[in-house]
Short mmCIF file of N, CA, C and O in Angstrom, two decimals:
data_model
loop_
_atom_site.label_atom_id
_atom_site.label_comp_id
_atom_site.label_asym_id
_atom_site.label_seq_id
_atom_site.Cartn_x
_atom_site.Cartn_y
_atom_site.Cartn_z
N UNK A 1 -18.97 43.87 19.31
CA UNK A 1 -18.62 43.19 20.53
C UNK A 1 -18.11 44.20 21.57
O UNK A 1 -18.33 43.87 22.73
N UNK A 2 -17.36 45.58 21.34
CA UNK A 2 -16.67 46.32 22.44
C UNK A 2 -17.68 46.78 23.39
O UNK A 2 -17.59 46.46 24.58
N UNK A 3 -18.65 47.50 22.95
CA UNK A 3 -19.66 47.66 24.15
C UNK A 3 -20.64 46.98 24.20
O UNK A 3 -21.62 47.32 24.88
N UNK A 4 -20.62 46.15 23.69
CA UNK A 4 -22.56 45.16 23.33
C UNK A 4 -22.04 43.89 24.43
O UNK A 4 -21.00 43.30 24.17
N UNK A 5 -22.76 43.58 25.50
CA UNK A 5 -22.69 42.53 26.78
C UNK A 5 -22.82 41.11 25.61
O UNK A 5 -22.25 40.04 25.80
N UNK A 6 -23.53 41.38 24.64
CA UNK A 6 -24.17 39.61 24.25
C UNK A 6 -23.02 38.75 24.33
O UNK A 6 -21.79 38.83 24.32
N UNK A 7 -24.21 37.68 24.45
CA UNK A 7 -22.73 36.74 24.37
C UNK A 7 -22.82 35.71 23.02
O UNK A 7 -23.93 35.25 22.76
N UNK A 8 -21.65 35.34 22.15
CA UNK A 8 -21.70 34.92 21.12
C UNK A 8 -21.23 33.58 21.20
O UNK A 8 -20.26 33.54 21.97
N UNK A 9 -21.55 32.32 20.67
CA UNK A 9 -21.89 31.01 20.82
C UNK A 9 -21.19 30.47 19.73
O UNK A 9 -21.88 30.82 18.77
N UNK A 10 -20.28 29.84 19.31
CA UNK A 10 -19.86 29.46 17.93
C UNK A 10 -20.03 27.80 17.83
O UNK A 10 -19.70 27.38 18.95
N UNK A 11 -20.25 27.13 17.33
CA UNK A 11 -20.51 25.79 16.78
C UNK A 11 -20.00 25.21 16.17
O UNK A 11 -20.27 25.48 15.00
N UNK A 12 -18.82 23.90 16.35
CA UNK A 12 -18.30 23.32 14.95
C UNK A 12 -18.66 22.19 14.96
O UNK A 12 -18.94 21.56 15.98
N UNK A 13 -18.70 21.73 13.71
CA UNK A 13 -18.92 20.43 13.65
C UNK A 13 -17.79 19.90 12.64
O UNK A 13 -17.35 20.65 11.77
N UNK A 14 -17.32 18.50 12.82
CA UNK A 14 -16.41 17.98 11.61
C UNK A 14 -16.48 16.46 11.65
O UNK A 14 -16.91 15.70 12.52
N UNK A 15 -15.79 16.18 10.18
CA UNK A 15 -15.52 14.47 10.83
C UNK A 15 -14.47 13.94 10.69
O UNK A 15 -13.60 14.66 10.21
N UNK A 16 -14.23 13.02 10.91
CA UNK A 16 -12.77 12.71 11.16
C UNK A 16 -12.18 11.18 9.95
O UNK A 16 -12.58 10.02 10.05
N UNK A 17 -11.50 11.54 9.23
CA UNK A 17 -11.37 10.10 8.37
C UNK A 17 -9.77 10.01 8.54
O UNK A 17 -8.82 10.79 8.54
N UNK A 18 -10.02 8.52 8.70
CA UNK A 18 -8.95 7.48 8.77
C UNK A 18 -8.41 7.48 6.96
O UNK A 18 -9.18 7.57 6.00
N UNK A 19 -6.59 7.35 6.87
CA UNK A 19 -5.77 7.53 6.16
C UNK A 19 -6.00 6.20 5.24
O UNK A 19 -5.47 5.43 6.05
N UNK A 20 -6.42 5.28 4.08
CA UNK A 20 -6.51 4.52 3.97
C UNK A 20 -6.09 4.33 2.71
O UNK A 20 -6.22 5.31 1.96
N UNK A 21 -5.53 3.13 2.16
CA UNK A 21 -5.10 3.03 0.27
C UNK A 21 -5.80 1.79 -0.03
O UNK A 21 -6.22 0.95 0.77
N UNK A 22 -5.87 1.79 -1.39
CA UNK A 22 -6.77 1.31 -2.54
C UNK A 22 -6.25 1.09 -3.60
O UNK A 22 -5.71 2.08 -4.10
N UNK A 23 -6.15 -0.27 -4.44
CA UNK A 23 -5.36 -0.90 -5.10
C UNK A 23 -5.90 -0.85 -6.48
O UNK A 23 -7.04 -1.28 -6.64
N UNK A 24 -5.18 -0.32 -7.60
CA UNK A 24 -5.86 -0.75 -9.16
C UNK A 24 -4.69 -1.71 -9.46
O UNK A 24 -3.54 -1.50 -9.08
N UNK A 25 -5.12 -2.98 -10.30
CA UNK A 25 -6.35 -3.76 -9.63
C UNK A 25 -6.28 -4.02 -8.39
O UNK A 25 -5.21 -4.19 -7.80
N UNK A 26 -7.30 -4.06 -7.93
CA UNK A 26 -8.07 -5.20 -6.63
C UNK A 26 -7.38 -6.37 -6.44
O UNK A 26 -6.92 -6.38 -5.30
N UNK A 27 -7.09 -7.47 -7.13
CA UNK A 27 -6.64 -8.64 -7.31
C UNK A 27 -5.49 -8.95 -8.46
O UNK A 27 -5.48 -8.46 -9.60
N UNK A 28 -4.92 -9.50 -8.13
CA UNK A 28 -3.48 -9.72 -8.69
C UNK A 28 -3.33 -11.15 -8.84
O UNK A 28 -3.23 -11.97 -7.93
N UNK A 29 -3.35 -11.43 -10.48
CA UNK A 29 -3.14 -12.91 -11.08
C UNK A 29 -1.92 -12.69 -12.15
O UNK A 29 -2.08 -12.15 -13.24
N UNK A 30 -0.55 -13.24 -11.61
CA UNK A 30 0.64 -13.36 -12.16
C UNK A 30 0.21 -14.43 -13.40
O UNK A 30 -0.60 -15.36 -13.40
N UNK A 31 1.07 -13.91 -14.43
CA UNK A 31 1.07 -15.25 -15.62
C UNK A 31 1.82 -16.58 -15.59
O UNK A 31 3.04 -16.41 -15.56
N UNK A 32 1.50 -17.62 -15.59
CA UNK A 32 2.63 -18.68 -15.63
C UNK A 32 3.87 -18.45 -16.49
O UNK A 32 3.64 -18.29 -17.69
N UNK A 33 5.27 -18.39 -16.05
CA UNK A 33 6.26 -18.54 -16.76
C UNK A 33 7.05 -19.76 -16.66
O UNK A 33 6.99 -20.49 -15.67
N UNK A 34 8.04 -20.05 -18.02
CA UNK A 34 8.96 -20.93 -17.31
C UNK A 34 10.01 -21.06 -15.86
O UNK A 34 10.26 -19.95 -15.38
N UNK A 35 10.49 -21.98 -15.28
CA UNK A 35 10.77 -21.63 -14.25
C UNK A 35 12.04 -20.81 -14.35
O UNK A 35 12.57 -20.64 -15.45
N UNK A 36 12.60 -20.23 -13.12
CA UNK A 36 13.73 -19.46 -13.30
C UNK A 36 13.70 -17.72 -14.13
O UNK A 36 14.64 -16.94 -14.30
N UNK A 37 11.93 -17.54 -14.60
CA UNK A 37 11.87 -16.48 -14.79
C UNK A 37 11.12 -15.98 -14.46
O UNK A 37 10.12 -16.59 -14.06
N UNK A 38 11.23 -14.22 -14.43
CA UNK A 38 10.09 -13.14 -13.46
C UNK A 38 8.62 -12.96 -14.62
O UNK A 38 8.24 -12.85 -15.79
N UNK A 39 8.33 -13.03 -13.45
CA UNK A 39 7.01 -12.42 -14.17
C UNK A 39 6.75 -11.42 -13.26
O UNK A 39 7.01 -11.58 -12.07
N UNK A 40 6.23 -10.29 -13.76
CA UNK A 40 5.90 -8.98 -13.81
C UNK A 40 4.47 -8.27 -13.83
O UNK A 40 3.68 -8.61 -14.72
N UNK A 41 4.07 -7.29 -12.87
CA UNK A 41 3.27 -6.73 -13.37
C UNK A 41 3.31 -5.13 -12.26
O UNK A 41 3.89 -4.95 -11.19
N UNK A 42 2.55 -4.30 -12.96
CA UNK A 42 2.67 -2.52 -11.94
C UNK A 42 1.08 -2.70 -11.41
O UNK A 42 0.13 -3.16 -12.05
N UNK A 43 1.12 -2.14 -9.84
CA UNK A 43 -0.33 -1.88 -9.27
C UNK A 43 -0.20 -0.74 -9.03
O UNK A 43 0.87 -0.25 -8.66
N UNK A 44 -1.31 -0.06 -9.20
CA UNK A 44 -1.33 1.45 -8.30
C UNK A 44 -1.89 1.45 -7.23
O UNK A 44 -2.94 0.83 -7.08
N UNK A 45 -1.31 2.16 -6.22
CA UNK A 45 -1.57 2.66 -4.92
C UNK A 45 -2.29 3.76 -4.87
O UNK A 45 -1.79 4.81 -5.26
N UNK A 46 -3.33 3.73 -4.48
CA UNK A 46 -3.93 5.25 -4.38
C UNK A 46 -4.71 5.37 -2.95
O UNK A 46 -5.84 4.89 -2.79
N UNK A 47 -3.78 6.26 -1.60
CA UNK A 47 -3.78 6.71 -1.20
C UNK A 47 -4.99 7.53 -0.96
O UNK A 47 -5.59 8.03 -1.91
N UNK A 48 -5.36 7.67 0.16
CA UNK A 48 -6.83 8.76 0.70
C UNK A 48 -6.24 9.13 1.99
O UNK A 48 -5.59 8.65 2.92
N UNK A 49 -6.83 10.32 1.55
CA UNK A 49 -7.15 11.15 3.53
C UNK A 49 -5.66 11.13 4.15
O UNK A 49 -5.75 11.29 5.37
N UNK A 50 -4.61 11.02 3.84
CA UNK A 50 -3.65 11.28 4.70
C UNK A 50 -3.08 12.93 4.42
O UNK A 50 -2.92 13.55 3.37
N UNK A 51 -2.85 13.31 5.91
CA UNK A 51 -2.74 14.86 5.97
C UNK A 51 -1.29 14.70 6.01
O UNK A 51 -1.07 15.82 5.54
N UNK A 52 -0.25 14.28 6.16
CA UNK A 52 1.33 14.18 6.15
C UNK A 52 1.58 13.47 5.57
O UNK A 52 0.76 12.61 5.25
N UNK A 53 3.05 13.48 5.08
CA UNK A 53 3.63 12.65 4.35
C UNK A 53 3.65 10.98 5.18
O UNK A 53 3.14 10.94 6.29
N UNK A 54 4.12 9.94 4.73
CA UNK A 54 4.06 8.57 5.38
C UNK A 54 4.78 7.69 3.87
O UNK A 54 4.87 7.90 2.66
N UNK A 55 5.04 6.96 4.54
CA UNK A 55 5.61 5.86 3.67
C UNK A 55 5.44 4.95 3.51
O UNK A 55 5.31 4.62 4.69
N UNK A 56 5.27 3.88 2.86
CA UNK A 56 4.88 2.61 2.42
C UNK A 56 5.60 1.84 2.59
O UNK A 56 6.55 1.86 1.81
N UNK A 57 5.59 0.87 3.53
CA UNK A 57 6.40 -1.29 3.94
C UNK A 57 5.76 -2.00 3.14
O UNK A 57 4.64 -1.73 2.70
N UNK A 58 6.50 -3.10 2.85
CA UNK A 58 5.52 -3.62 2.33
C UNK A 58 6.01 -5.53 3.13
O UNK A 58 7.22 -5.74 3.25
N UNK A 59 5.37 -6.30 3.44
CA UNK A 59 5.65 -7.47 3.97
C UNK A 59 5.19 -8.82 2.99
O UNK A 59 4.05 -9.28 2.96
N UNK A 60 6.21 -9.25 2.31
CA UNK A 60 6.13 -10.46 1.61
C UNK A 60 6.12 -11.56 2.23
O UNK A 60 6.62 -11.76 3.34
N UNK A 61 5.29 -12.67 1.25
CA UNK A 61 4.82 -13.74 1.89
C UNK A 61 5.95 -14.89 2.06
O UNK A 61 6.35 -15.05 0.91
N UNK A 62 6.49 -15.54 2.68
CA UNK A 62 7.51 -16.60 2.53
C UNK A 62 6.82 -17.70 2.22
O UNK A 62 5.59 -17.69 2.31
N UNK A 63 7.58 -18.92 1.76
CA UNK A 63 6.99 -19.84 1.09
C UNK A 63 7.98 -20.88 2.01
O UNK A 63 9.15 -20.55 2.14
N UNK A 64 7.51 -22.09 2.61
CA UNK A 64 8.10 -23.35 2.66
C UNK A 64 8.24 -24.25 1.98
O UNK A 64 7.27 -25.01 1.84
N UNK A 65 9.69 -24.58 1.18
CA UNK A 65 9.41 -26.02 0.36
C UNK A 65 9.90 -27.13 1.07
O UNK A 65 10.34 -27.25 2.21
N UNK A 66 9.70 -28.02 0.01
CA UNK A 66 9.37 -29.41 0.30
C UNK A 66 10.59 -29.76 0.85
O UNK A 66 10.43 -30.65 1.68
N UNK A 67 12.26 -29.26 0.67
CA UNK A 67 13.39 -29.48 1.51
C UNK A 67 13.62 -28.84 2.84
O UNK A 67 14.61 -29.00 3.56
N UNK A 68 12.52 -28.06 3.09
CA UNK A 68 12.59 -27.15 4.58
C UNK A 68 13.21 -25.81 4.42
O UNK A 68 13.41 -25.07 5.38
N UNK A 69 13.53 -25.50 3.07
CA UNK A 69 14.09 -23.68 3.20
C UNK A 69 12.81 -22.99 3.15
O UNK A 69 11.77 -23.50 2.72
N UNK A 70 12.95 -21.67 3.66
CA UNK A 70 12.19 -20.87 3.15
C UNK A 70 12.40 -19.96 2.31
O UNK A 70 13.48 -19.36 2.36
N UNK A 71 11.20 -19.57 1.09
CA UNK A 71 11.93 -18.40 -0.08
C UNK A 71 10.76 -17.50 -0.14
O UNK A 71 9.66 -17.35 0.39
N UNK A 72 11.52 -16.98 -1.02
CA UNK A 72 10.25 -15.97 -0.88
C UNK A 72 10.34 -15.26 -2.69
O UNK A 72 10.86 -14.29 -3.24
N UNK A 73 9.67 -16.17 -2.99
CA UNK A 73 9.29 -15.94 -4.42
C UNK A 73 9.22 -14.56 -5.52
O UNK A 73 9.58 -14.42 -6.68
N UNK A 74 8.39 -13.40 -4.28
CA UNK A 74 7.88 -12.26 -4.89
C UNK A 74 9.34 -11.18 -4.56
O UNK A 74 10.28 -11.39 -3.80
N UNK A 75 9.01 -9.85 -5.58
CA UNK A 75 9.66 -8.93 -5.50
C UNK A 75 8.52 -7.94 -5.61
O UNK A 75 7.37 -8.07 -6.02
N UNK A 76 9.28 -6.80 -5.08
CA UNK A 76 8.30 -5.04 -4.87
C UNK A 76 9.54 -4.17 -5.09
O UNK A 76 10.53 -3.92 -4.40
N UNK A 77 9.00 -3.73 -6.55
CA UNK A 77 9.61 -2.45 -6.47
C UNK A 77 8.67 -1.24 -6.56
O UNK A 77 7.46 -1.38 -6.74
N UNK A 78 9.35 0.14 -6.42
CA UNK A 78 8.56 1.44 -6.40
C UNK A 78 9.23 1.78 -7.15
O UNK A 78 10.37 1.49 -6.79
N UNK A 79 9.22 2.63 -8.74
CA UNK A 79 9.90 3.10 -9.30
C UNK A 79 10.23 4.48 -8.94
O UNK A 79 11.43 4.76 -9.01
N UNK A 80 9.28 5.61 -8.49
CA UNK A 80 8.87 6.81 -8.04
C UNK A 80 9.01 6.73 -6.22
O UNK A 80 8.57 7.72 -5.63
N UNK A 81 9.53 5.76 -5.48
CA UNK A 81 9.48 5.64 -4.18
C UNK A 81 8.56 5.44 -3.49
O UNK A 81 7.39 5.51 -3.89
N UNK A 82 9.02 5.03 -1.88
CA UNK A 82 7.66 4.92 -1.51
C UNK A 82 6.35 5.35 -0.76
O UNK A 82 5.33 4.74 -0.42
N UNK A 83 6.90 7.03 -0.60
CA UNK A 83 6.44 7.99 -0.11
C UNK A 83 5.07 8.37 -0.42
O UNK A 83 4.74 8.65 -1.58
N UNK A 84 4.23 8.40 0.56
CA UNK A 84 2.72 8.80 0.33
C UNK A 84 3.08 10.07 0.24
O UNK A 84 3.90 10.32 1.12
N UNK A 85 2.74 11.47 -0.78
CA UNK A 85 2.82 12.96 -0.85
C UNK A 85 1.88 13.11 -0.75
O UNK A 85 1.05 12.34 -1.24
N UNK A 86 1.53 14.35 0.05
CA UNK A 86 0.10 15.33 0.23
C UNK A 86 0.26 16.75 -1.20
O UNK A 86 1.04 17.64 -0.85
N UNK A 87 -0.19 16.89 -2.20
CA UNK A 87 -0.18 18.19 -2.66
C UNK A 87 -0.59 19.16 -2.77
O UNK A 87 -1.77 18.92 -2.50
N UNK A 88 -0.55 20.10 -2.97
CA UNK A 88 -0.68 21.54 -2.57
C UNK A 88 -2.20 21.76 -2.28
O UNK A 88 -2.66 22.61 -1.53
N UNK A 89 -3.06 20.63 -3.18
CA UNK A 89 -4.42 21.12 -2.99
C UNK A 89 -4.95 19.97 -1.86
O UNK A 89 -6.16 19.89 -1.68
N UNK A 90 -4.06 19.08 -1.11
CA UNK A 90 -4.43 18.19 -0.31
C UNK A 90 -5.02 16.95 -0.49
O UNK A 90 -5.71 16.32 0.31
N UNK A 91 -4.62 16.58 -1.85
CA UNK A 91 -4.80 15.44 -2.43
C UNK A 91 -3.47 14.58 -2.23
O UNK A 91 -2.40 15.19 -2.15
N UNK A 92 -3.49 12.86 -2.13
CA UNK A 92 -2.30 12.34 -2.36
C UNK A 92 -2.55 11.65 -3.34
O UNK A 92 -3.58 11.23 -3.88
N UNK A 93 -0.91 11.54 -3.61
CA UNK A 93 -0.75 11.34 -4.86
C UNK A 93 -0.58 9.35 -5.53
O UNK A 93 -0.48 8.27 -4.95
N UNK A 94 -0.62 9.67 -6.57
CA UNK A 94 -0.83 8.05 -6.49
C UNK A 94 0.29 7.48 -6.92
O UNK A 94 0.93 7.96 -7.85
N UNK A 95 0.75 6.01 -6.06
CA UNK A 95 2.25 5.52 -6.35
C UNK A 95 2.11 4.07 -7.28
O UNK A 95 1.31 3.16 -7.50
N UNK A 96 2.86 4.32 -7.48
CA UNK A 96 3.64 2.85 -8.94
C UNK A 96 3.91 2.05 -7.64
O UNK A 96 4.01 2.50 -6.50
N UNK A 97 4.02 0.38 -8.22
CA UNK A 97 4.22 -0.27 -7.48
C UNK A 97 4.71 -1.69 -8.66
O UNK A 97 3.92 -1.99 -9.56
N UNK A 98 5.63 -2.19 -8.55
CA UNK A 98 6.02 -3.35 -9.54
C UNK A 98 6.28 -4.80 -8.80
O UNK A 98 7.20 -4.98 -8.01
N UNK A 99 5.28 -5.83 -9.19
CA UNK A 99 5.02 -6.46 -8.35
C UNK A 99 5.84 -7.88 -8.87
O UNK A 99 5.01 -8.49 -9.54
N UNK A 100 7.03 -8.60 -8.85
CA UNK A 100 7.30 -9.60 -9.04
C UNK A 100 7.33 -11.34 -8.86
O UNK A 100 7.51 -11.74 -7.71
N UNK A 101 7.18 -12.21 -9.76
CA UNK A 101 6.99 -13.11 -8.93
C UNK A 101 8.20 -14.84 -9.81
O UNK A 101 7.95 -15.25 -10.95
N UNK A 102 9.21 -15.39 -9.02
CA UNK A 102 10.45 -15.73 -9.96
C UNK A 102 10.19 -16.98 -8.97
O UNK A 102 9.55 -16.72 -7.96
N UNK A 103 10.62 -18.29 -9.17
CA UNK A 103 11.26 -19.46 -8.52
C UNK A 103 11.91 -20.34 -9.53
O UNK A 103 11.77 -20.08 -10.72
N UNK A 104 12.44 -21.12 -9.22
CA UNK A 104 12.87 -22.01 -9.47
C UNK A 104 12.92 -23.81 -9.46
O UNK A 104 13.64 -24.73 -9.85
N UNK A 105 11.68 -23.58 -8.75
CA UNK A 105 11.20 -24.55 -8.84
C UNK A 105 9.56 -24.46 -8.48
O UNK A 105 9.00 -23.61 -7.79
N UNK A 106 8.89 -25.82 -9.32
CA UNK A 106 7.57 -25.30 -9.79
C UNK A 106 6.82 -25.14 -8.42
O UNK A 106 7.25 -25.82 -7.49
N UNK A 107 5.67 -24.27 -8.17
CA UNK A 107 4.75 -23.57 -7.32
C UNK A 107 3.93 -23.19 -7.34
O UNK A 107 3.96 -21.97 -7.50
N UNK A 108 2.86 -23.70 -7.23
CA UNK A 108 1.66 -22.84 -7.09
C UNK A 108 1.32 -21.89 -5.57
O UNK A 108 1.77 -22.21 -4.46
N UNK A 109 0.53 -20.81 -5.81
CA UNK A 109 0.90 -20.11 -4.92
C UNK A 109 -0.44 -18.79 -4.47
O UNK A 109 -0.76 -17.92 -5.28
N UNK A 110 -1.15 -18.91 -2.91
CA UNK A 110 -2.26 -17.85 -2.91
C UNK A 110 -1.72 -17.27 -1.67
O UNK A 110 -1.74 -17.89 -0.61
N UNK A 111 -1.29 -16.17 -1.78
CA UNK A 111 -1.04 -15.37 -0.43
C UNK A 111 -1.75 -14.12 -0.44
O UNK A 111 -2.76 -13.79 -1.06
N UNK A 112 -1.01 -13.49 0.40
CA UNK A 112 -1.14 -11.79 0.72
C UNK A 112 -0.20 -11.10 0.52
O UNK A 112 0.90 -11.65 0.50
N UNK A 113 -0.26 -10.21 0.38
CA UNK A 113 1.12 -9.24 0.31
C UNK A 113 0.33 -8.13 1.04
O UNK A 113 -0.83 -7.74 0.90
N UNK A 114 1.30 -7.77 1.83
CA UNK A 114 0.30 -6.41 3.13
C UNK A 114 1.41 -4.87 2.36
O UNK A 114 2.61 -4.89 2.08
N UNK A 115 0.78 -4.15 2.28
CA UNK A 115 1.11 -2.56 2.24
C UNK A 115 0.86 -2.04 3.63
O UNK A 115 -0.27 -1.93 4.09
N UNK A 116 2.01 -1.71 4.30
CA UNK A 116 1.66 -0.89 5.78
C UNK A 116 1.87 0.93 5.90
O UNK A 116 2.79 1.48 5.31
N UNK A 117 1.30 1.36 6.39
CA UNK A 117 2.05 2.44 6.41
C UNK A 117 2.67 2.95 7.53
O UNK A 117 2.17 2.26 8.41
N UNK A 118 3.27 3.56 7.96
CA UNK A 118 4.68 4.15 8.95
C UNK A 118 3.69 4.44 10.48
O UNK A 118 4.17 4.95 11.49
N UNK A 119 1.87 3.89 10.32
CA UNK A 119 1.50 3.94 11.49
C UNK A 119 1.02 2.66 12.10
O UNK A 119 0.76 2.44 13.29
N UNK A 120 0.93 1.79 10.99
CA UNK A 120 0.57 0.49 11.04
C UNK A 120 -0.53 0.40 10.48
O UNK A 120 -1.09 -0.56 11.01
N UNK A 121 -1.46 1.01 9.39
CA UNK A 121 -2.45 0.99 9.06
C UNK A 121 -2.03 0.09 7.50
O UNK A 121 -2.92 -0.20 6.70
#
């Protein structure tokens, strides 16, 4: 390049992916218990494409009964937290998730439970 006039042209190309997670399982069917007790089960979170750390909300479904309170049946725990990690080789890592579900009086029940992350995705 010091004495040569040419001129040199460089080209990039890339693509761009959105941060997104993926549930083992897919679908979540709690067992019937008696009332007044939890039933239990762990999902994994597995995380894609996020280049920074981020964290996991999670928004439970409320329930209206038949006297006008609202409850809210389910529990979420993270045993390991709820931090999406990037590691060293730029993979994230995959999180525990313990999914509860308790009332006290009988219910049947089809919702959502949303996982957000710290961008709204």
């Amino acid at each position: 390049v010091n004495d040569n006039p040419s001129q040199y042209r460089i080209m990039l190309s890339g693509t761009v992916k959105s941060p997104k997670i993926s549930f083992d399982p897919i679908f979540l069917m709690l067992m019937p218990v008696p009332l007044g007790m939890k039933t239990e089960t762990t999902v994994n979170i597995i995380p894609q494409d996020y280049l920074r750390q981020s964290r996991i909300q999670v928004e439970l479904p409320e329930f209206d009964r038949e006297d006008g309170d609202r409850i809210c049946p389910f529990s979420v725990q993270f045993p390991n937290g709820q931090d999406i990690v990037v590691s060293s080789d730029g993979t994230n890592i995959q999180l525990n998730c313990h999914i509860g579900f308790s009332s006290s009086r009988p219910v049947s029940y089809l919702e959502n439970i949303f996982f957000i992350d710290e961008e709204g995705n």
